[in-house]
GROMACS .gro file of C-alpha atoms in nm:
model
  509
    1UNK     CA    1  -0.850  -1.733  -2.505
    2UNK     CA    2  -0.707  -1.752  -2.156
    3UNK     CA    3  -0.832  -1.404  -2.067
    4UNK     CA    4  -1.176  -1.495  -2.193
    5UNK     CA    5  -1.189  -1.805  -1.977
    6UNK     CA    6  -1.095  -1.602  -1.671
    7UNK     CA    7  -1.405  -1.388  -1.722
    8UNK     CA    8  -1.641  -1.685  -1.733
    9UNK     CA    9  -1.886  -1.702  -1.444
   10UNK     CA   10  -1.959  -2.050  -1.315
   11UNK     CA   11  -2.330  -2.113  -1.262
   12UNK     CA   12  -2.294  -2.223  -0.900
   13UNK     CA   13  -2.074  -1.928  -0.805
   14UNK     CA   14  -2.304  -1.696  -0.993
   15UNK     CA   15  -2.605  -1.813  -0.797
   16UNK     CA   16  -2.425  -1.754  -0.469
   17UNK     CA   17  -2.321  -1.404  -0.575
   18UNK     CA   18  -2.674  -1.327  -0.686
   19UNK     CA   19  -2.814  -1.439  -0.352
   20UNK     CA   20  -2.564  -1.227  -0.158
   21UNK     CA   21  -2.621  -0.923  -0.376
   22UNK     CA   22  -2.996  -0.965  -0.344
   23UNK     CA   23  -2.969  -0.971   0.037
   24UNK     CA   24  -2.745  -0.665   0.042
   25UNK     CA   25  -2.981  -0.473  -0.187
   26UNK     CA   26  -3.277  -0.571   0.029
   27UNK     CA   27  -3.114  -0.421   0.337
   28UNK     CA   28  -3.011  -0.104   0.156
   29UNK     CA   29  -3.341  -0.048  -0.030
   30UNK     CA   30  -3.503   0.287   0.030
   31UNK     CA   31  -3.853   0.293   0.181
   32UNK     CA   32  -4.013   0.431  -0.133
   33UNK     CA   33  -3.872   0.159  -0.360
   34UNK     CA   34  -4.081  -0.138  -0.254
   35UNK     CA   35  -4.080  -0.423  -0.507
   36UNK     CA   36  -4.377  -0.552  -0.704
   37UNK     CA   37  -4.580  -0.234  -0.687
   38UNK     CA   38  -4.911  -0.203  -0.865
   39UNK     CA   39  -5.109   0.122  -0.861
   40UNK     CA   40  -4.894   0.255  -0.578
   41UNK     CA   41  -4.958  -0.039  -0.344
   42UNK     CA   42  -4.713  -0.312  -0.253
   43UNK     CA   43  -4.811  -0.675  -0.260
   44UNK     CA   44  -4.620  -0.978  -0.137
   45UNK     CA   45  -4.455  -1.177  -0.414
   46UNK     CA   46  -4.631  -1.496  -0.522
   47UNK     CA   47  -4.424  -1.801  -0.604
   48UNK     CA   48  -4.501  -2.156  -0.710
   49UNK     CA   49  -4.405  -2.427  -0.463
   50UNK     CA   50  -4.253  -2.643  -0.734
   51UNK     CA   51  -4.127  -2.991  -0.637
   52UNK     CA   52  -3.748  -3.004  -0.638
   53UNK     CA   53  -3.752  -3.307  -0.870
   54UNK     CA   54  -3.880  -3.088  -1.155
   55UNK     CA   55  -3.524  -2.956  -1.192
   56UNK     CA   56  -3.436  -3.289  -1.354
   57UNK     CA   57  -3.636  -3.197  -1.667
   58UNK     CA   58  -3.387  -3.112  -1.940
   59UNK     CA   59  -3.639  -2.879  -2.108
   60UNK     CA   60  -3.612  -2.634  -1.817
   61UNK     CA   61  -3.233  -2.615  -1.799
   62UNK     CA   62  -3.076  -2.275  -1.852
   63UNK     CA   63  -2.819  -2.353  -2.124
   64UNK     CA   64  -2.867  -2.159  -2.446
   65UNK     CA   65  -2.922  -2.349  -2.774
   66UNK     CA   66  -2.689  -2.109  -2.961
   67UNK     CA   67  -2.386  -2.149  -2.735
   68UNK     CA   68  -2.087  -2.283  -2.934
   69UNK     CA   69  -1.978  -2.633  -2.839
   70UNK     CA   70  -1.604  -2.588  -2.903
   71UNK     CA   71  -1.541  -2.317  -2.640
   72UNK     CA   72  -1.612  -2.301  -2.266
   73UNK     CA   73  -1.972  -2.200  -2.211
   74UNK     CA   74  -2.043  -1.925  -1.959
   75UNK     CA   75  -2.376  -2.089  -1.881
   76UNK     CA   76  -2.220  -2.431  -1.838
   77UNK     CA   77  -2.315  -2.761  -1.997
   78UNK     CA   78  -2.606  -2.991  -1.928
   79UNK     CA   79  -2.375  -3.212  -1.720
   80UNK     CA   80  -2.282  -2.916  -1.500
   81UNK     CA   81  -2.644  -2.835  -1.421
   82UNK     CA   82  -2.708  -3.195  -1.317
   83UNK     CA   83  -2.402  -3.216  -1.092
   84UNK     CA   84  -2.542  -2.943  -0.868
   85UNK     CA   85  -2.898  -3.078  -0.853
   86UNK     CA   86  -2.859  -3.275  -0.529
   87UNK     CA   87  -2.688  -2.987  -0.350
   88UNK     CA   88  -2.948  -2.742  -0.478
   89UNK     CA   89  -3.230  -2.968  -0.361
   90UNK     CA   90  -3.086  -2.987  -0.011
   91UNK     CA   91  -3.033  -2.613   0.014
   92UNK     CA   92  -3.382  -2.534  -0.120
   93UNK     CA   93  -3.533  -2.782   0.122
   94UNK     CA   94  -3.363  -2.608   0.414
   95UNK     CA   95  -3.476  -2.269   0.287
   96UNK     CA   96  -3.831  -2.396   0.240
   97UNK     CA   97  -3.864  -2.520   0.598
   98UNK     CA   98  -3.672  -2.235   0.759
   99UNK     CA   99  -3.870  -1.935   0.886
  100UNK     CA  100  -3.841  -1.619   0.681
  101UNK     CA  101  -3.663  -1.354   0.889
  102UNK     CA  102  -3.803  -1.005   0.915
  103UNK     CA  103  -3.599  -0.723   0.769
  104UNK     CA  104  -3.509  -0.429   0.988
  105UNK     CA  105  -3.708  -0.115   0.933
  106UNK     CA  106  -3.523   0.163   0.758
  107UNK     CA  107  -3.563   0.491   0.944
  108UNK     CA  108  -3.739   0.756   0.742
  109UNK     CA  109  -3.819   1.121   0.780
  110UNK     CA  110  -4.173   1.077   0.655
  111UNK     CA  111  -4.432   0.878   0.846
  112UNK     CA  112  -4.594   0.758   0.522
  113UNK     CA  113  -4.261   0.626   0.399
  114UNK     CA  114  -4.212   0.456   0.733
  115UNK     CA  115  -4.546   0.279   0.702
  116UNK     CA  116  -4.459   0.165   0.350
  117UNK     CA  117  -4.124   0.031   0.467
  118UNK     CA  118  -4.294  -0.156   0.751
  119UNK     CA  119  -4.542  -0.323   0.520
  120UNK     CA  120  -4.263  -0.415   0.278
  121UNK     CA  121  -4.035  -0.556   0.547
  122UNK     CA  122  -4.303  -0.770   0.709
  123UNK     CA  123  -4.454  -0.906   0.384
  124UNK     CA  124  -4.386  -1.272   0.340
  125UNK     CA  125  -4.364  -1.428  -0.007
  126UNK     CA  126  -4.692  -1.599  -0.087
  127UNK     CA  127  -4.653  -1.954  -0.210
  128UNK     CA  128  -4.892  -2.149  -0.424
  129UNK     CA  129  -4.947  -2.479  -0.246
  130UNK     CA  130  -4.750  -2.782  -0.358
  131UNK     CA  131  -5.069  -2.969  -0.445
  132UNK     CA  132  -5.201  -2.681  -0.658
  133UNK     CA  133  -4.868  -2.644  -0.837
  134UNK     CA  134  -4.857  -3.012  -0.926
  135UNK     CA  135  -5.221  -3.001  -1.038
  136UNK     CA  136  -5.147  -2.706  -1.266
  137UNK     CA  137  -4.839  -2.878  -1.409
  138UNK     CA  138  -5.021  -3.205  -1.481
  139UNK     CA  139  -5.314  -3.015  -1.633
  140UNK     CA  140  -5.081  -2.824  -1.865
  141UNK     CA  141  -4.913  -3.149  -1.969
  142UNK     CA  142  -5.248  -3.311  -2.048
  143UNK     CA  143  -5.381  -3.012  -2.239
  144UNK     CA  144  -5.066  -2.947  -2.443
  145UNK     CA  145  -5.010  -3.317  -2.514
  146UNK     CA  146  -5.352  -3.322  -2.682
  147UNK     CA  147  -5.272  -3.007  -2.880
  148UNK     CA  148  -4.925  -3.135  -2.973
  149UNK     CA  149  -5.062  -3.468  -3.094
  150UNK     CA  150  -5.326  -3.295  -3.305
  151UNK     CA  151  -5.062  -3.064  -3.453
  152UNK     CA  152  -4.836  -3.361  -3.537
  153UNK     CA  153  -5.114  -3.554  -3.708
  154UNK     CA  154  -5.216  -3.244  -3.899
  155UNK     CA  155  -4.861  -3.175  -4.018
  156UNK     CA  156  -4.823  -3.536  -4.128
  157UNK     CA  157  -5.140  -3.508  -4.334
  158UNK     CA  158  -5.044  -3.173  -4.486
  159UNK     CA  159  -4.691  -3.278  -4.583
  160UNK     CA  160  -4.783  -3.614  -4.740
  161UNK     CA  161  -4.891  -3.514  -5.089
  162UNK     CA  162  -4.820  -3.641  -5.442
  163UNK     CA  163  -4.465  -3.563  -5.540
  164UNK     CA  164  -4.355  -3.469  -5.188
  165UNK     CA  165  -3.972  -3.447  -5.182
  166UNK     CA  166  -3.960  -3.598  -4.832
  167UNK     CA  167  -4.141  -3.926  -4.769
  168UNK     CA  168  -4.129  -3.913  -4.387
  169UNK     CA  169  -4.427  -3.706  -4.282
  170UNK     CA  170  -4.318  -3.690  -3.918
  171UNK     CA  171  -4.002  -3.499  -4.019
  172UNK     CA  172  -4.177  -3.163  -4.032
  173UNK     CA  173  -4.346  -3.221  -3.697
  174UNK     CA  174  -4.004  -3.292  -3.545
  175UNK     CA  175  -3.864  -2.978  -3.704
  176UNK     CA  176  -4.155  -2.766  -3.581
  177UNK     CA  177  -4.133  -2.895  -3.224
  178UNK     CA  178  -3.757  -2.840  -3.210
  179UNK     CA  179  -3.800  -2.488  -3.347
  180UNK     CA  180  -4.056  -2.396  -3.080
  181UNK     CA  181  -3.841  -2.545  -2.802
  182UNK     CA  182  -3.542  -2.342  -2.921
  183UNK     CA  183  -3.750  -2.025  -2.907
  184UNK     CA  184  -3.878  -2.103  -2.558
  185UNK     CA  185  -3.532  -2.194  -2.428
  186UNK     CA  186  -3.370  -1.870  -2.546
  187UNK     CA  187  -3.660  -1.633  -2.483
  188UNK     CA  188  -3.625  -1.411  -2.176
  189UNK     CA  189  -3.933  -1.193  -2.218
  190UNK     CA  190  -4.238  -1.411  -2.270
  191UNK     CA  191  -4.231  -1.538  -1.909
  192UNK     CA  192  -4.019  -1.257  -1.768
  193UNK     CA  193  -4.281  -1.028  -1.612
  194UNK     CA  194  -4.387  -1.068  -1.254
  195UNK     CA  195  -4.660  -0.805  -1.236
  196UNK     CA  196  -4.671  -0.633  -1.575
  197UNK     CA  197  -4.514  -0.312  -1.439
  198UNK     CA  198  -4.145  -0.379  -1.470
  199UNK     CA  199  -3.920  -0.099  -1.345
  200UNK     CA  200  -3.609   0.008  -1.541
  201UNK     CA  201  -3.381  -0.147  -1.280
  202UNK     CA  202  -3.543  -0.488  -1.319
  203UNK     CA  203  -3.594  -0.482  -1.697
  204UNK     CA  204  -3.422  -0.771  -1.871
  205UNK     CA  205  -3.110  -0.716  -2.075
  206UNK     CA  206  -3.192  -0.737  -2.447
  207UNK     CA  207  -3.071  -1.070  -2.584
  208UNK     CA  208  -2.901  -0.904  -2.879
  209UNK     CA  209  -2.702  -0.680  -2.643
  210UNK     CA  210  -2.624  -0.974  -2.417
  211UNK     CA  211  -2.472  -1.190  -2.694
  212UNK     CA  212  -2.283  -0.887  -2.832
  213UNK     CA  213  -2.133  -0.749  -2.510
  214UNK     CA  214  -2.092  -1.044  -2.275
  215UNK     CA  215  -1.731  -1.110  -2.378
  216UNK     CA  216  -1.635  -0.759  -2.266
  217UNK     CA  217  -1.865  -0.764  -1.964
  218UNK     CA  218  -1.888  -1.113  -1.811
  219UNK     CA  219  -2.124  -0.988  -1.542
  220UNK     CA  220  -2.401  -0.987  -1.803
  221UNK     CA  221  -2.407  -1.365  -1.771
  222UNK     CA  222  -2.509  -1.333  -1.407
  223UNK     CA  223  -2.787  -1.092  -1.501
  224UNK     CA  224  -2.918  -1.330  -1.766
  225UNK     CA  225  -2.920  -1.621  -1.524
  226UNK     CA  226  -3.110  -1.415  -1.269
  227UNK     CA  227  -3.368  -1.333  -1.536
  228UNK     CA  228  -3.421  -1.702  -1.619
  229UNK     CA  229  -3.419  -1.833  -1.263
  230UNK     CA  230  -3.797  -1.815  -1.230
  231UNK     CA  231  -3.901  -1.919  -1.581
  232UNK     CA  232  -3.828  -2.286  -1.529
  233UNK     CA  233  -4.052  -2.295  -1.221
  234UNK     CA  234  -4.365  -2.182  -1.408
  235UNK     CA  235  -4.605  -2.469  -1.489
  236UNK     CA  236  -4.709  -2.299  -1.814
  237UNK     CA  237  -4.350  -2.312  -1.940
  238UNK     CA  238  -4.319  -2.679  -1.841
  239UNK     CA  239  -4.643  -2.751  -2.024
  240UNK     CA  240  -4.525  -2.580  -2.343
  241UNK     CA  241  -4.174  -2.727  -2.350
  242UNK     CA  242  -4.241  -3.077  -2.213
  243UNK     CA  243  -4.605  -3.118  -2.310
  244UNK     CA  244  -4.652  -2.945  -2.644
  245UNK     CA  245  -4.304  -2.969  -2.799
  246UNK     CA  246  -4.250  -3.320  -2.665
  247UNK     CA  247  -4.582  -3.444  -2.803
  248UNK     CA  248  -4.548  -3.258  -3.133
  249UNK     CA  249  -4.227  -3.452  -3.200
  250UNK     CA  250  -4.197  -3.831  -3.202
  251UNK     CA  251  -3.878  -4.032  -3.174
  252UNK     CA  252  -4.057  -4.366  -3.221
  253UNK     CA  253  -4.211  -4.255  -3.552
  254UNK     CA  254  -3.871  -4.128  -3.666
  255UNK     CA  255  -3.706  -4.464  -3.593
  256UNK     CA  256  -4.000  -4.650  -3.747
  257UNK     CA  257  -3.958  -4.458  -4.072
  258UNK     CA  258  -3.584  -4.527  -4.061
  259UNK     CA  259  -3.651  -4.900  -4.042
  260UNK     CA  260  -3.915  -4.885  -4.316
  261UNK     CA  261  -3.658  -4.712  -4.536
  262UNK     CA  262  -3.407  -4.984  -4.452
  263UNK     CA  263  -3.663  -5.256  -4.532
  264UNK     CA  264  -3.776  -5.087  -4.856
  265UNK     CA  265  -4.133  -5.052  -4.724
  266UNK     CA  266  -4.143  -4.677  -4.655
  267UNK     CA  267  -4.469  -4.540  -4.803
  268UNK     CA  268  -4.437  -4.263  -5.059
  269UNK     CA  269  -4.703  -4.026  -5.183
  270UNK     CA  270  -4.655  -4.137  -5.542
  271UNK     CA  271  -4.734  -4.506  -5.498
  272UNK     CA  272  -4.949  -4.488  -5.183
  273UNK     CA  273  -5.248  -4.255  -5.191
  274UNK     CA  274  -5.347  -4.296  -4.826
  275UNK     CA  275  -5.253  -4.010  -4.596
  276UNK     CA  276  -5.158  -4.237  -4.309
  277UNK     CA  277  -4.825  -4.412  -4.327
  278UNK     CA  278  -4.983  -4.716  -4.159
  279UNK     CA  279  -5.146  -4.834  -4.482
  280UNK     CA  280  -4.887  -4.993  -4.710
  281UNK     CA  281  -4.903  -5.223  -5.004
  282UNK     CA  282  -4.836  -5.594  -4.956
  283UNK     CA  283  -4.468  -5.685  -4.964
  284UNK     CA  284  -4.521  -5.882  -5.285
  285UNK     CA  285  -4.591  -5.557  -5.474
  286UNK     CA  286  -4.270  -5.383  -5.363
  287UNK     CA  287  -4.001  -5.333  -5.625
  288UNK     CA  288  -3.692  -5.498  -5.485
  289UNK     CA  289  -3.364  -5.307  -5.478
  290UNK     CA  290  -3.001  -5.360  -5.393
  291UNK     CA  291  -2.908  -5.363  -5.024
  292UNK     CA  292  -2.678  -5.066  -5.076
  293UNK     CA  293  -2.974  -4.851  -5.170
  294UNK     CA  294  -3.151  -4.951  -4.849
  295UNK     CA  295  -2.843  -4.847  -4.651
  296UNK     CA  296  -2.845  -4.510  -4.826
  297UNK     CA  297  -3.217  -4.474  -4.756
  298UNK     CA  298  -3.185  -4.529  -4.380
  299UNK     CA  299  -2.892  -4.285  -4.366
  300UNK     CA  300  -3.101  -4.028  -4.553
  301UNK     CA  301  -3.385  -4.052  -4.299
  302UNK     CA  302  -3.151  -4.033  -3.998
  303UNK     CA  303  -2.930  -3.752  -4.126
  304UNK     CA  304  -3.220  -3.545  -4.254
  305UNK     CA  305  -3.418  -3.570  -3.930
  306UNK     CA  306  -3.127  -3.506  -3.693
  307UNK     CA  307  -2.972  -3.225  -3.898
  308UNK     CA  308  -3.297  -3.038  -3.960
  309UNK     CA  309  -3.416  -3.077  -3.601
  310UNK     CA  310  -3.092  -2.940  -3.454
  311UNK     CA  311  -3.093  -2.659  -3.709
  312UNK     CA  312  -3.454  -2.576  -3.619
  313UNK     CA  313  -3.359  -2.563  -3.250
  314UNK     CA  314  -3.087  -2.307  -3.322
  315UNK     CA  315  -3.302  -2.105  -3.564
  316UNK     CA  316  -3.576  -2.089  -3.302
  317UNK     CA  317  -3.328  -1.948  -3.050
  318UNK     CA  318  -3.208  -1.694  -3.305
  319UNK     CA  319  -3.567  -1.589  -3.371
  320UNK     CA  320  -3.620  -1.534  -2.997
  321UNK     CA  321  -3.330  -1.285  -3.003
  322UNK     CA  322  -3.455  -1.107  -3.315
  323UNK     CA  323  -3.818  -1.093  -3.202
  324UNK     CA  324  -3.752  -0.988  -2.845
  325UNK     CA  325  -3.857  -0.623  -2.898
  326UNK     CA  326  -4.193  -0.745  -3.029
  327UNK     CA  327  -4.251  -1.040  -2.794
  328UNK     CA  328  -4.531  -0.979  -2.543
  329UNK     CA  329  -4.494  -1.071  -2.179
  330UNK     CA  330  -4.731  -1.300  -1.993
  331UNK     CA  331  -4.771  -1.141  -1.653
  332UNK     CA  332  -4.720  -1.368  -1.357
  333UNK     CA  333  -5.049  -1.276  -1.190
  334UNK     CA  334  -5.248  -1.328  -1.512
  335UNK     CA  335  -5.095  -1.674  -1.564
  336UNK     CA  336  -5.133  -1.765  -1.200
  337UNK     CA  337  -5.490  -1.650  -1.139
  338UNK     CA  338  -5.658  -1.698  -1.477
  339UNK     CA  339  -5.462  -1.920  -1.715
  340UNK     CA  340  -5.368  -2.185  -1.456
  341UNK     CA  341  -5.723  -2.228  -1.330
  342UNK     CA  342  -5.879  -2.223  -1.675
  343UNK     CA  343  -5.635  -2.488  -1.800
  344UNK     CA  344  -5.739  -2.730  -1.526
  345UNK     CA  345  -6.095  -2.726  -1.661
  346UNK     CA  346  -5.990  -2.733  -2.028
  347UNK     CA  347  -5.736  -3.012  -1.985
  348UNK     CA  348  -5.947  -3.261  -1.793
  349UNK     CA  349  -6.258  -3.166  -1.990
  350UNK     CA  350  -6.082  -3.221  -2.323
  351UNK     CA  351  -5.942  -3.557  -2.215
  352UNK     CA  352  -6.279  -3.673  -2.081
  353UNK     CA  353  -6.448  -3.551  -2.399
  354UNK     CA  354  -6.207  -3.750  -2.615
  355UNK     CA  355  -6.275  -4.064  -2.410
  356UNK     CA  356  -6.652  -4.022  -2.435
  357UNK     CA  357  -6.635  -3.954  -2.810
  358UNK     CA  358  -6.428  -4.269  -2.858
  359UNK     CA  359  -6.680  -4.478  -2.666
  360UNK     CA  360  -6.995  -4.326  -2.811
  361UNK     CA  361  -6.927  -4.184  -3.157
  362UNK     CA  362  -7.168  -3.896  -3.219
  363UNK     CA  363  -7.176  -3.935  -3.598
  364UNK     CA  364  -7.388  -4.251  -3.609
  365UNK     CA  365  -7.687  -4.412  -3.440
  366UNK     CA  366  -7.730  -4.779  -3.343
  367UNK     CA  367  -8.019  -4.819  -3.590
  368UNK     CA  368  -7.839  -4.664  -3.884
  369UNK     CA  369  -7.859  -4.889  -4.194
  370UNK     CA  370  -7.623  -4.930  -4.361
  371UNK     CA  371  -7.381  -4.848  -4.078
  372UNK     CA  372  -7.160  -4.546  -4.135
  373UNK     CA  373  -6.796  -4.647  -4.190
  374UNK     CA  374  -6.551  -4.600  -3.904
  375UNK     CA  375  -6.325  -4.314  -4.006
  376UNK     CA  376  -6.247  -4.023  -3.780
  377UNK     CA  377  -6.202  -4.219  -3.455
  378UNK     CA  378  -5.896  -4.392  -3.597
  379UNK     CA  379  -5.762  -4.070  -3.748
  380UNK     CA  380  -5.745  -3.867  -3.428
  381UNK     CA  381  -5.975  -3.952  -3.136
  382UNK     CA  382  -5.802  -4.269  -3.017
  383UNK     CA  383  -5.467  -4.089  -3.037
  384UNK     CA  384  -5.601  -3.808  -2.814
  385UNK     CA  385  -5.719  -4.062  -2.557
  386UNK     CA  386  -5.371  -4.217  -2.519
  387UNK     CA  387  -5.153  -3.907  -2.570
  388UNK     CA  388  -5.176  -3.769  -2.212
  389UNK     CA  389  -5.072  -4.106  -2.071
  390UNK     CA  390  -4.759  -4.110  -2.285
  391UNK     CA  391  -4.672  -3.751  -2.199
  392UNK     CA  392  -4.712  -3.807  -1.824
  393UNK     CA  393  -4.501  -4.124  -1.848
  394UNK     CA  394  -4.220  -3.930  -2.015
  395UNK     CA  395  -4.248  -3.651  -1.758
  396UNK     CA  396  -4.214  -3.872  -1.451
  397UNK     CA  397  -3.954  -4.107  -1.599
  398UNK     CA  398  -3.739  -3.805  -1.690
  399UNK     CA  399  -3.769  -3.670  -1.337
  400UNK     CA  400  -3.669  -4.007  -1.192
  401UNK     CA  401  -3.388  -4.118  -1.424
  402UNK     CA  402  -3.231  -3.809  -1.582
  403UNK     CA  403  -3.010  -3.724  -1.282
  404UNK     CA  404  -2.872  -4.079  -1.256
  405UNK     CA  405  -2.600  -4.025  -1.521
  406UNK     CA  406  -2.515  -3.659  -1.571
  407UNK     CA  407  -2.350  -3.711  -1.912
  408UNK     CA  408  -2.626  -3.940  -2.045
  409UNK     CA  409  -2.995  -3.838  -2.008
  410UNK     CA  410  -3.117  -4.179  -1.899
  411UNK     CA  411  -3.481  -4.080  -1.858
  412UNK     CA  412  -3.524  -3.948  -2.212
  413UNK     CA  413  -3.332  -4.246  -2.348
  414UNK     CA  414  -3.551  -4.493  -2.156
  415UNK     CA  415  -3.885  -4.353  -2.274
  416UNK     CA  416  -3.759  -4.322  -2.633
  417UNK     CA  417  -3.649  -4.683  -2.641
  418UNK     CA  418  -3.965  -4.808  -2.466
  419UNK     CA  419  -4.187  -4.613  -2.703
  420UNK     CA  420  -3.991  -4.739  -3.003
  421UNK     CA  421  -4.031  -5.102  -2.894
  422UNK     CA  422  -4.405  -5.056  -2.836
  423UNK     CA  423  -4.441  -4.882  -3.172
  424UNK     CA  424  -4.287  -5.184  -3.345
  425UNK     CA  425  -4.510  -5.426  -3.155
  426UNK     CA  426  -4.829  -5.234  -3.236
  427UNK     CA  427  -4.724  -5.209  -3.602
  428UNK     CA  428  -4.674  -5.587  -3.620
  429UNK     CA  429  -5.014  -5.651  -3.462
  430UNK     CA  430  -5.178  -5.405  -3.699
  431UNK     CA  431  -5.026  -5.571  -4.007
  432UNK     CA  432  -5.069  -5.931  -3.896
  433UNK     CA  433  -5.364  -6.155  -3.973
  434UNK     CA  434  -5.345  -6.297  -3.620
  435UNK     CA  435  -5.343  -5.948  -3.466
  436UNK     CA  436  -5.605  -5.680  -3.524
  437UNK     CA  437  -5.877  -5.841  -3.735
  438UNK     CA  438  -6.143  -5.575  -3.674
  439UNK     CA  439  -6.150  -5.214  -3.783
  440UNK     CA  440  -6.190  -5.080  -3.429
  441UNK     CA  441  -5.906  -5.295  -3.298
  442UNK     CA  442  -5.681  -5.177  -3.578
  443UNK     CA  443  -5.769  -4.814  -3.505
  444UNK     CA  444  -5.700  -4.858  -3.135
  445UNK     CA  445  -5.352  -4.982  -3.225
  446UNK     CA  446  -5.309  -4.680  -3.451
  447UNK     CA  447  -5.416  -4.456  -3.164
  448UNK     CA  448  -5.159  -4.621  -2.938
  449UNK     CA  449  -4.887  -4.554  -3.196
  450UNK     CA  450  -4.988  -4.197  -3.276
  451UNK     CA  451  -5.096  -4.105  -2.924
  452UNK     CA  452  -4.915  -4.301  -2.656
  453UNK     CA  453  -4.590  -4.379  -2.836
  454UNK     CA  454  -4.584  -4.043  -3.014
  455UNK     CA  455  -4.627  -3.845  -2.691
  456UNK     CA  456  -4.406  -4.069  -2.478
  457UNK     CA  457  -4.108  -4.028  -2.712
  458UNK     CA  458  -3.960  -3.696  -2.812
  459UNK     CA  459  -3.717  -3.550  -3.061
  460UNK     CA  460  -3.725  -3.189  -2.940
  461UNK     CA  461  -3.591  -3.273  -2.594
  462UNK     CA  462  -3.347  -3.519  -2.749
  463UNK     CA  463  -3.188  -3.264  -2.982
  464UNK     CA  464  -3.191  -3.008  -2.702
  465UNK     CA  465  -2.988  -3.250  -2.493
  466UNK     CA  466  -2.753  -3.318  -2.781
  467UNK     CA  467  -2.698  -2.945  -2.815
  468UNK     CA  468  -2.647  -2.898  -2.441
  469UNK     CA  469  -2.406  -3.185  -2.371
  470UNK     CA  470  -2.034  -3.170  -2.424
  471UNK     CA  471  -1.937  -3.274  -2.773
  472UNK     CA  472  -1.803  -3.620  -2.688
  473UNK     CA  473  -2.098  -3.700  -2.463
  474UNK     CA  474  -2.341  -3.572  -2.727
  475UNK     CA  475  -2.196  -3.801  -2.995
  476UNK     CA  476  -2.215  -4.100  -2.761
  477UNK     CA  477  -2.569  -4.020  -2.651
  478UNK     CA  478  -2.696  -3.953  -3.003
  479UNK     CA  479  -2.523  -4.254  -3.157
  480UNK     CA  480  -2.645  -4.493  -2.888
  481UNK     CA  481  -3.002  -4.361  -2.912
  482UNK     CA  482  -3.024  -4.405  -3.289
  483UNK     CA  483  -2.830  -4.731  -3.293
  484UNK     CA  484  -3.030  -4.898  -3.017
  485UNK     CA  485  -3.357  -4.765  -3.160
  486UNK     CA  486  -3.290  -4.904  -3.507
  487UNK     CA  487  -3.170  -5.229  -3.351
  488UNK     CA  488  -3.496  -5.262  -3.157
  489UNK     CA  489  -3.698  -5.207  -3.474
  490UNK     CA  490  -3.490  -5.463  -3.663
  491UNK     CA  491  -3.562  -5.719  -3.392
  492UNK     CA  492  -3.930  -5.638  -3.340
  493UNK     CA  493  -4.052  -5.538  -3.686
  494UNK     CA  494  -3.788  -5.715  -3.892
  495UNK     CA  495  -3.857  -6.050  -3.728
  496UNK     CA  496  -4.217  -6.045  -3.849
  497UNK     CA  497  -4.150  -5.881  -4.187
  498UNK     CA  498  -3.867  -6.113  -4.289
  499UNK     CA  499  -4.027  -6.417  -4.123
  500UNK     CA  500  -4.390  -6.440  -4.228
  501UNK     CA  501  -4.440  -6.098  -4.389
  502UNK     CA  502  -4.692  -5.822  -4.326
  503UNK     CA  503  -5.055  -5.823  -4.433
  504UNK     CA  504  -5.264  -5.530  -4.546
  505UNK     CA  505  -5.394  -5.326  -4.252
  506UNK     CA  506  -5.770  -5.340  -4.206
  507UNK     CA  507  -5.791  -4.982  -4.077
  508UNK     CA  508  -6.031  -4.759  -4.270
  509UNK     CA  509  -5.901  -4.403  -4.247
   0.00000   0.00000   0.00000
């Protein structure tokens, strides 16, 4: 065990070695080996000018979901990556403002090779402007938050059927989002191509070979880190991991179902025919049970959700290793020049379209008699209007608060607790006679729960953090998150339920 620990490469030292080796290789490179060649011509490398604060997103950290937690990790823990954030920001800031030195020309026997070397040595890396990078990132978050919310609502509808063995419909959405995040975190090929013409010297090490041989060859860890250094700076990756996976999963709905199980009001497909879990029978019709059964019910919801979500995260990472030979690569230039620009139009157009459809429903006319019942706006449209707001709130709060305590992701914890409290408040208003008395008002509250609270809170990032933290810190973080969340629901929802009771929701789904 001691020899194995001696071979471990620390992330900070690895980065320094990679920088030095990259500089040495640049000075020794032959004239006819210019990087980033397409069709025999060299082009300056394009890079995103990503804000340094984006490093605080836990979805873009480099730790692997399948690293064991009981042995020293070559890639480090989540706490280690946060401890170097301030130093990395300062060094990157100095590099960003410092002029790029010209490399010396390498003498060559051929004049054509000399011209190629001159063009290569004088080419400066092209940077996408900071404003454009932030616009692309926000557009991806908006677009994928809408898709993630739609996927979550669809999975809830599909998995709530008569005789369903699991009564919490959001469970499978949490499992799916964690699975996709695990795949994205471990994958080294999907975002690994700069120009689509990767040379053998720059081809990534197969993940299966890496996990098999890294104990005998610790330098493989440095190669893997160099392969993943650019992935976390791509707005498309941030949109998929933070936007789609974060919005597909919902911590507030998970804690809400845990409280409903504790209070013996969790809807089941046998006794409640409505697809939405917001429509429940009056409390007078509930068959009362012993308090011990309620304790077992809340434990079942918590253990099932946490265990399956963490397992899905690891299985997703394992699938990334197995599917690597068949995984296509998204070329950098294609994503930069086509996908980024198209997403700006799709994202803002989709959000504006959802707002307009919520204001002016296209399925009815003002003179229609009798009026068509309100149905589909409450099922999805209102949720799509509020989902981008919740996703952007989670994104910026994570950037601001996650680095405050390196062993406790404060940003994710804050948005999960805030979303849980708001979910309880909206539920009380929806099931109170003094709250939402109209169908539209009730559906707006449902949209706030499904859209804003669902996208602002996340299970995929939460289980990824649990898997990345040291064991003791992970138990503290996970226990506090669940305990405080359930406590908030007991205070917010329990006060109304056990005080005056809930009324039947007036929403028509």
